[in-house]
mmCIF file of C-alpha atoms in Angstrom:
data_model
loop_
_atom_site.group_PDB
_atom_site.id
_atom_site.type_symbol
_atom_site.label_atom_id
_atom_site.label_comp_id
_atom_site.label_asym_id
_atom_site.label_seq_id
_atom_site.Cartn_x
_atom_site.Cartn_y
_atom_site.Cartn_z
ATOM 1 C CA MET A 1175 -113.877 3.216 -73.044
ATOM 2 C CA ILE A 1176 -112.850 1.850 -76.484
ATOM 3 C CA LYS A 1177 -116.078 0.626 -78.351
ATOM 4 C CA PHE A 1178 -115.361 -1.911 -80.923
ATOM 5 C CA ASN A 1179 -117.637 -3.947 -83.306
ATOM 6 C CA LYS A 1180 -118.354 -7.629 -82.093
ATOM 7 C CA TYR A 1181 -118.410 -9.976 -85.077
ATOM 8 C CA TYR A 1182 -120.406 -13.325 -85.093
ATOM 9 C CA PRO A 1183 -119.879 -16.734 -86.653
ATOM 10 C CA ASN A 1184 -121.566 -16.090 -89.854
ATOM 11 C CA GLU A 1185 -119.527 -12.927 -90.118
ATOM 12 C CA PHE A 1186 -116.452 -14.736 -89.069
ATOM 13 C CA ALA A 1187 -117.072 -16.962 -92.182
ATOM 14 C CA LYS A 1188 -117.215 -13.631 -94.612
ATOM 15 C CA LEU A 1189 -113.982 -12.389 -92.952
ATOM 16 C CA ARG A 1190 -112.397 -15.899 -93.624
ATOM 17 C CA ASP A 1191 -113.362 -15.637 -97.118
ATOM 18 C CA ALA A 1192 -111.722 -12.106 -97.646
ATOM 19 C CA GLY A 1193 -108.681 -13.040 -95.748
ATOM 20 C CA LYS A 1194 -108.029 -16.203 -97.813
ATOM 21 C CA ILE A 1195 -108.221 -14.199 -100.893
ATOM 22 C CA SER A 1196 -105.496 -11.561 -99.512
ATOM 23 C CA ALA A 1197 -103.469 -14.622 -98.501
ATOM 24 C CA LYS A 1198 -103.624 -16.191 -101.741
ATOM 25 C CA CYS A 1199 -102.712 -12.910 -103.442
ATOM 26 C CA LEU A 1200 -99.411 -12.713 -101.583
ATOM 27 C CA ASP A 1201 -98.983 -16.526 -102.483
ATOM 28 C CA TYR A 1202 -99.542 -15.702 -106.144
ATOM 29 C CA ILE A 1203 -96.869 -13.242 -106.306
ATOM 30 C CA THR A 1204 -94.046 -14.879 -104.104
ATOM 31 C CA ASP A 1205 -92.179 -16.557 -106.989
ATOM 32 C CA LYS A 1206 -92.596 -13.471 -109.117
ATOM 33 C CA ILE A 1207 -90.990 -10.989 -106.730
ATOM 34 C CA LYS A 1208 -87.210 -11.131 -108.304
ATOM 35 C CA PRO A 1209 -84.644 -8.733 -109.223
ATOM 36 C CA GLY A 1210 -85.880 -6.563 -112.299
ATOM 37 C CA ILE A 1211 -89.399 -6.451 -111.343
ATOM 38 C CA SER A 1212 -90.955 -2.763 -110.761
ATOM 39 C CA THR A 1213 -93.388 -2.185 -107.807
ATOM 40 C CA GLN A 1214 -95.818 -0.994 -110.237
ATOM 41 C CA GLU A 1215 -95.721 -4.679 -111.924
ATOM 42 C CA ILE A 1216 -96.303 -6.263 -108.555
ATOM 43 C CA ASP A 1217 -99.409 -3.745 -108.251
ATOM 44 C CA GLU A 1218 -100.871 -4.798 -111.501
ATOM 45 C CA MET A 1219 -100.472 -8.474 -110.639
ATOM 46 C CA CYS A 1220 -102.290 -8.201 -107.472
ATOM 47 C CA VAL A 1221 -104.954 -6.137 -109.172
ATOM 48 C CA HIS A 1222 -105.277 -8.884 -111.693
ATOM 49 C CA PHE A 1223 -105.590 -11.636 -108.937
ATOM 50 C CA LEU A 1224 -108.280 -9.793 -107.130
ATOM 51 C CA GLN A 1225 -110.422 -9.132 -110.061
ATOM 52 C CA LYS A 1226 -110.047 -12.652 -110.954
ATOM 53 C CA HIS A 1227 -111.358 -13.674 -107.764
ATOM 54 C CA ASN A 1228 -114.132 -11.206 -107.422
ATOM 55 C CA ALA A 1229 -112.698 -8.983 -104.928
ATOM 56 C CA CYS A 1230 -111.983 -5.333 -104.878
ATOM 57 C CA SER A 1231 -108.948 -3.608 -103.319
ATOM 58 C CA ALA A 1232 -109.587 -1.692 -100.309
ATOM 59 C CA PRO A 1233 -106.723 0.825 -100.311
ATOM 60 C CA LEU A 1234 -107.251 2.246 -103.946
ATOM 61 C CA PHE A 1235 -108.528 5.644 -103.219
ATOM 62 C CA TYR A 1236 -108.850 5.310 -99.689
ATOM 63 C CA ARG A 1237 -108.190 8.810 -98.158
ATOM 64 C CA GLY A 1238 -106.638 9.465 -101.663
ATOM 65 C CA PHE A 1239 -104.006 6.553 -101.807
ATOM 66 C CA PRO A 1240 -103.328 6.271 -105.292
ATOM 67 C CA LYS A 1241 -102.617 2.515 -105.890
ATOM 68 C CA SER A 1242 -104.254 -1.069 -104.853
ATOM 69 C CA ILE A 1243 -101.529 -2.242 -102.535
ATOM 70 C CA CYS A 1244 -98.589 -0.748 -100.660
ATOM 71 C CA THR A 1245 -95.009 -1.674 -101.607
ATOM 72 C CA SER A 1246 -92.479 -0.802 -99.012
ATOM 73 C CA VAL A 1247 -88.791 -1.408 -99.978
ATOM 74 C CA ASN A 1248 -85.854 -1.433 -97.683
ATOM 75 C CA HIS A 1249 -86.180 1.650 -95.350
ATOM 76 C CA VAL A 1250 -89.563 2.280 -96.139
ATOM 77 C CA VAL A 1251 -91.625 1.489 -93.078
ATOM 78 C CA CYS A 1252 -95.072 1.301 -94.532
ATOM 79 C CA HIS A 1253 -97.560 2.848 -97.104
ATOM 80 C CA GLY A 1254 -95.026 2.772 -100.007
ATOM 81 C CA ILE A 1255 -96.549 3.628 -103.334
ATOM 82 C CA PRO A 1256 -96.108 1.417 -106.256
ATOM 83 C CA CYS A 1257 -94.269 3.041 -109.168
ATOM 84 C CA ASP A 1258 -91.442 2.180 -111.627
ATOM 85 C CA LYS A 1259 -88.893 1.639 -108.944
ATOM 86 C CA ILE A 1260 -86.945 -1.655 -110.119
ATOM 87 C CA LEU A 1261 -86.147 -4.180 -107.492
ATOM 88 C CA LYS A 1262 -82.701 -5.150 -107.221
ATOM 89 C CA ASN A 1263 -80.764 -7.963 -105.626
ATOM 90 C CA GLY A 1264 -80.498 -7.762 -101.834
ATOM 91 C CA ASP A 1265 -83.683 -5.720 -101.514
ATOM 92 C CA ILE A 1266 -86.433 -6.514 -99.046
ATOM 93 C CA ILE A 1267 -89.918 -5.376 -99.709
ATOM 94 C CA ASN A 1268 -93.080 -5.575 -97.927
ATOM 95 C CA VAL A 1269 -96.250 -6.040 -99.879
ATOM 96 C CA ASP A 1270 -99.527 -5.078 -98.173
ATOM 97 C CA VAL A 1271 -102.724 -6.550 -99.508
ATOM 98 C CA THR A 1272 -106.244 -5.626 -98.400
ATOM 99 C CA SER A 1273 -109.293 -7.216 -100.212
ATOM 100 C CA LEU A 1274 -112.756 -6.292 -100.002
ATOM 101 C CA VAL A 1275 -115.147 -9.121 -100.562
ATOM 102 C CA ASP A 1276 -118.677 -8.987 -99.880
ATOM 103 C CA GLY A 1277 -118.591 -6.206 -97.705
ATOM 104 C CA PHE A 1278 -115.660 -7.419 -95.610
ATOM 105 C CA HIS A 1279 -111.976 -6.778 -95.396
ATOM 106 C CA GLY A 1280 -109.077 -9.037 -95.411
ATOM 107 C CA ASP A 1281 -105.766 -7.325 -94.563
ATOM 108 C CA THR A 1282 -102.532 -9.056 -94.639
ATOM 109 C CA SER A 1283 -98.496 -8.258 -95.385
ATOM 110 C CA ARG A 1284 -95.624 -9.843 -95.902
ATOM 111 C CA THR A 1285 -91.932 -8.750 -96.219
ATOM 112 C CA PHE A 1286 -90.024 -10.823 -99.192
ATOM 113 C CA CYS A 1287 -86.443 -11.033 -99.817
ATOM 114 C CA VAL A 1288 -85.303 -10.023 -103.387
ATOM 115 C CA GLY A 1289 -82.715 -12.582 -104.526
ATOM 116 C CA LYS A 1290 -79.792 -12.851 -102.047
ATOM 117 C CA VAL A 1291 -80.005 -10.672 -99.120
ATOM 118 C CA SER A 1292 -77.692 -9.966 -96.570
ATOM 119 C CA ILE A 1293 -77.552 -11.970 -93.089
ATOM 120 C CA LYS A 1294 -78.483 -8.778 -91.430
ATOM 121 C CA ALA A 1295 -81.528 -8.145 -93.655
ATOM 122 C CA LYS A 1296 -82.504 -11.889 -93.402
ATOM 123 C CA ASN A 1297 -82.362 -11.804 -89.535
ATOM 124 C CA LEU A 1298 -84.537 -8.660 -89.368
ATOM 125 C CA VAL A 1299 -87.027 -10.310 -91.573
ATOM 126 C CA GLU A 1300 -87.369 -13.600 -89.600
ATOM 127 C CA THR A 1301 -87.196 -11.720 -86.442
ATOM 128 C CA THR A 1302 -90.323 -9.650 -87.447
ATOM 129 C CA ARG A 1303 -92.153 -12.778 -88.793
ATOM 130 C CA GLU A 1304 -91.627 -14.382 -85.358
ATOM 131 C CA ALA A 1305 -92.458 -11.450 -83.485
ATOM 132 C CA LEU A 1306 -95.939 -11.476 -85.108
ATOM 133 C CA ASN A 1307 -96.219 -15.415 -84.669
ATOM 134 C CA ARG A 1308 -95.462 -14.949 -80.898
ATOM 135 C CA SER A 1309 -98.047 -12.238 -80.310
ATOM 136 C CA ILE A 1310 -100.819 -14.239 -81.986
ATOM 137 C CA LYS A 1311 -100.042 -17.434 -79.898
ATOM 138 C CA ILE A 1312 -101.054 -15.652 -76.679
ATOM 139 C CA LEU A 1313 -104.578 -14.285 -77.882
ATOM 140 C CA LYS A 1314 -107.506 -15.438 -76.118
ATOM 141 C CA PRO A 1315 -110.316 -13.561 -74.383
ATOM 142 C CA GLY A 1316 -109.337 -11.974 -71.137
ATOM 143 C CA ILE A 1317 -105.693 -10.962 -71.902
ATOM 144 C CA HIS A 1318 -105.113 -7.241 -72.322
ATOM 145 C CA LEU A 1319 -104.071 -5.226 -75.371
ATOM 146 C CA GLY A 1320 -100.777 -4.483 -73.620
ATOM 147 C CA ASP A 1321 -100.024 -7.969 -73.512
ATOM 148 C CA ILE A 1322 -99.867 -8.091 -77.282
ATOM 149 C CA GLY A 1323 -97.557 -5.188 -77.623
ATOM 150 C CA ASN A 1324 -95.394 -6.509 -74.669
ATOM 151 C CA GLU A 1325 -94.756 -9.858 -76.461
ATOM 152 C CA ILE A 1326 -93.514 -8.183 -79.760
ATOM 153 C CA GLN A 1327 -91.406 -5.442 -78.028
ATOM 154 C CA THR A 1328 -89.884 -7.832 -75.555
ATOM 155 C CA TYR A 1329 -88.933 -10.239 -78.257
ATOM 156 C CA VAL A 1330 -87.365 -7.897 -80.905
ATOM 157 C CA GLU A 1331 -85.488 -5.740 -78.448
ATOM 158 C CA LYS A 1332 -83.710 -8.796 -77.080
ATOM 159 C CA LYS A 1333 -82.450 -9.136 -80.774
ATOM 160 C CA GLY A 1334 -81.282 -5.614 -80.893
ATOM 161 C CA TYR A 1335 -84.007 -4.206 -82.856
ATOM 162 C CA SER A 1336 -86.567 -1.377 -82.374
ATOM 163 C CA VAL A 1337 -90.324 -0.991 -82.688
ATOM 164 C CA VAL A 1338 -92.193 1.334 -84.700
ATOM 165 C CA ARG A 1339 -94.327 3.558 -82.359
ATOM 166 C CA ASP A 1340 -95.953 5.709 -85.100
ATOM 167 C CA PHE A 1341 -98.306 3.286 -86.763
ATOM 168 C CA CYS A 1342 -100.270 0.247 -85.177
ATOM 169 C CA GLY A 1343 -102.503 -2.412 -86.068
ATOM 170 C CA HIS A 1344 -106.239 -1.858 -85.882
ATOM 171 C CA GLY A 1345 -109.751 -3.289 -85.767
ATOM 172 C CA VAL A 1346 -111.005 -4.276 -89.192
ATOM 173 C CA GLY A 1347 -114.073 -6.036 -90.393
ATOM 174 C CA ARG A 1348 -116.774 -4.130 -92.277
ATOM 175 C CA ALA A 1349 -114.658 -1.078 -92.219
ATOM 176 C CA PHE A 1350 -111.124 -0.932 -93.399
ATOM 177 C CA HIS A 1351 -109.983 0.680 -89.975
ATOM 178 C CA GLU A 1352 -111.921 0.260 -86.789
ATOM 179 C CA GLU A 1353 -111.418 0.421 -83.071
ATOM 180 C CA PRO A 1354 -109.245 -0.700 -81.271
ATOM 181 C CA ASN A 1355 -105.771 0.425 -82.204
ATOM 182 C CA ILE A 1356 -103.362 -2.398 -81.626
ATOM 183 C CA LEU A 1357 -99.718 -1.148 -80.370
ATOM 184 C CA HIS A 1358 -96.838 -3.183 -81.164
ATOM 185 C CA TYR A 1359 -95.136 -2.141 -77.688
ATOM 186 C CA GLY A 1360 -96.510 -1.894 -74.132
ATOM 187 C CA LYS A 1361 -96.722 -3.252 -70.693
ATOM 188 C CA LYS A 1362 -98.460 -6.513 -69.545
ATOM 189 C CA GLY A 1363 -101.841 -6.228 -67.848
ATOM 190 C CA THR A 1364 -102.540 -2.834 -69.597
ATOM 191 C CA GLY A 1365 -105.259 -1.729 -71.668
ATOM 192 C CA PRO A 1366 -108.755 -3.208 -72.396
ATOM 193 C CA LYS A 1367 -109.435 -6.915 -72.339
ATOM 194 C CA LEU A 1368 -109.647 -8.882 -75.375
ATOM 195 C CA GLN A 1369 -113.386 -10.219 -75.823
ATOM 196 C CA GLU A 1370 -114.683 -12.804 -78.183
ATOM 197 C CA GLY A 1371 -115.748 -11.194 -81.552
ATOM 198 C CA MET A 1372 -113.357 -8.766 -81.941
ATOM 199 C CA VAL A 1373 -111.406 -8.653 -85.229
ATOM 200 C CA PHE A 1374 -108.346 -6.782 -85.657
ATOM 201 C CA THR A 1375 -104.696 -6.625 -87.303
ATOM 202 C CA ILE A 1376 -101.414 -7.260 -85.694
ATOM 203 C CA GLU A 1377 -98.960 -5.601 -87.993
ATOM 204 C CA PRO A 1378 -95.364 -5.068 -86.331
ATOM 205 C CA MET A 1379 -92.907 -2.703 -88.125
ATOM 206 C CA ILE A 1380 -89.256 -3.495 -86.925
ATOM 207 C CA ASN A 1381 -86.329 -1.405 -87.678
ATOM 208 C CA ALA A 1382 -83.008 -2.555 -87.798
ATOM 209 C CA GLY A 1383 -81.814 0.742 -86.322
ATOM 210 C CA LYS A 1384 -83.969 3.595 -84.239
ATOM 211 C CA CYS A 1385 -87.649 3.487 -84.127
ATOM 212 C CA ASP A 1386 -88.008 7.059 -85.312
ATOM 213 C CA THR A 1387 -89.882 7.528 -88.501
ATOM 214 C CA LYS A 1388 -90.930 10.302 -91.024
ATOM 215 C CA VAL A 1389 -93.486 10.619 -93.868
ATOM 216 C CA LEU A 1390 -92.340 11.800 -97.130
ATOM 217 C CA ASN A 1391 -93.760 14.737 -99.220
ATOM 218 C CA ASP A 1392 -96.220 12.339 -101.031
ATOM 219 C CA GLY A 1393 -98.062 12.286 -97.814
ATOM 220 C CA TRP A 1394 -97.884 8.587 -97.475
ATOM 221 C CA THR A 1395 -94.661 6.881 -97.735
ATOM 222 C CA ALA A 1396 -93.136 6.563 -93.983
ATOM 223 C CA VAL A 1397 -89.368 5.650 -93.975
ATOM 224 C CA THR A 1398 -87.007 5.375 -90.919
ATOM 225 C CA LYS A 1399 -85.183 8.672 -90.093
ATOM 226 C CA ASP A 1400 -81.899 6.961 -89.753
ATOM 227 C CA LYS A 1401 -82.408 5.023 -93.178
ATOM 228 C CA SER A 1402 -82.237 1.658 -91.380
ATOM 229 C CA LEU A 1403 -83.877 -1.506 -92.935
ATOM 230 C CA SER A 1404 -87.489 -1.842 -91.926
ATOM 231 C CA ALA A 1405 -89.685 -5.043 -91.969
ATOM 232 C CA GLN A 1406 -93.176 -5.921 -91.510
ATOM 233 C CA PHE A 1407 -95.727 -8.823 -91.368
ATOM 234 C CA GLU A 1408 -99.395 -8.618 -90.791
ATOM 235 C CA HIS A 1409 -102.277 -10.890 -90.240
ATOM 236 C CA THR A 1410 -105.926 -10.429 -89.557
ATOM 237 C CA VAL A 1411 -107.202 -12.266 -86.574
ATOM 238 C CA GLY A 1412 -110.647 -12.926 -84.647
ATOM 239 C CA ILE A 1413 -111.016 -13.824 -81.023
ATOM 240 C CA THR A 1414 -113.068 -16.832 -80.387
ATOM 241 C CA ASN A 1415 -114.478 -18.065 -77.117
ATOM 242 C CA ASN A 1416 -111.257 -19.904 -76.149
ATOM 243 C CA GLY A 1417 -108.422 -18.412 -78.310
ATOM 244 C CA TYR A 1418 -108.236 -16.944 -82.002
ATOM 245 C CA GLU A 1419 -108.582 -17.518 -85.562
ATOM 246 C CA ILE A 1420 -106.240 -16.205 -88.257
ATOM 247 C CA PHE A 1421 -108.230 -15.262 -91.051
ATOM 248 C CA THR A 1422 -105.433 -14.329 -93.599
ATOM 249 C CA ILE A 1423 -103.295 -17.653 -92.909
ATOM 250 C CA SER A 1424 -101.614 -18.858 -96.072
#
């Protein structure tokens, strides 16, 4: 049986504070993501924003991760490391920010379009965003974890895309990663039931091609094996007595 931490209203308030800072950080960089900027510069802007708001970066040095955010470009699925790579017109990039505020985490990410992107890329990004939104709308006590994955998988596969199996959402709160794992594929009515007080991320990674991934030699950067585009959106959510709250809403 999966054990999970139950969070209470006063802790929801702290999770809300952390989530709000992470969301505002992504808001802050939105109009700055343009052709010619490097992923390292995006990292530096996020660090400045978090410091200004008395927050820390949770990813920095977490299990040895060397930067403060993740920047995943084009066929990078997740955990891309900021560097001197320059973004060009037509790229897509996922920026993943997790702030640590007063002992609580706010974990969120968005995929941005750099300049003018192809219709193919735009449709992938929009489908991924909508898949996340649809999975959140069904949240309430009593549904199964499998219902979340089924909602995402059914929607994106009808659009001709695939769901990454190798990475998933996770419980989050006082710790960066907690139980339960939140799969982005699955069958309705399977897995544990949601309960009031659960807090976790939903963060579907959707590929334009096949779902297979591999991790590069740096030990972090996950890419699509077929080099197809990949997009991701993420929110931290909490289960309330009759529904849900999104802590990382913009």
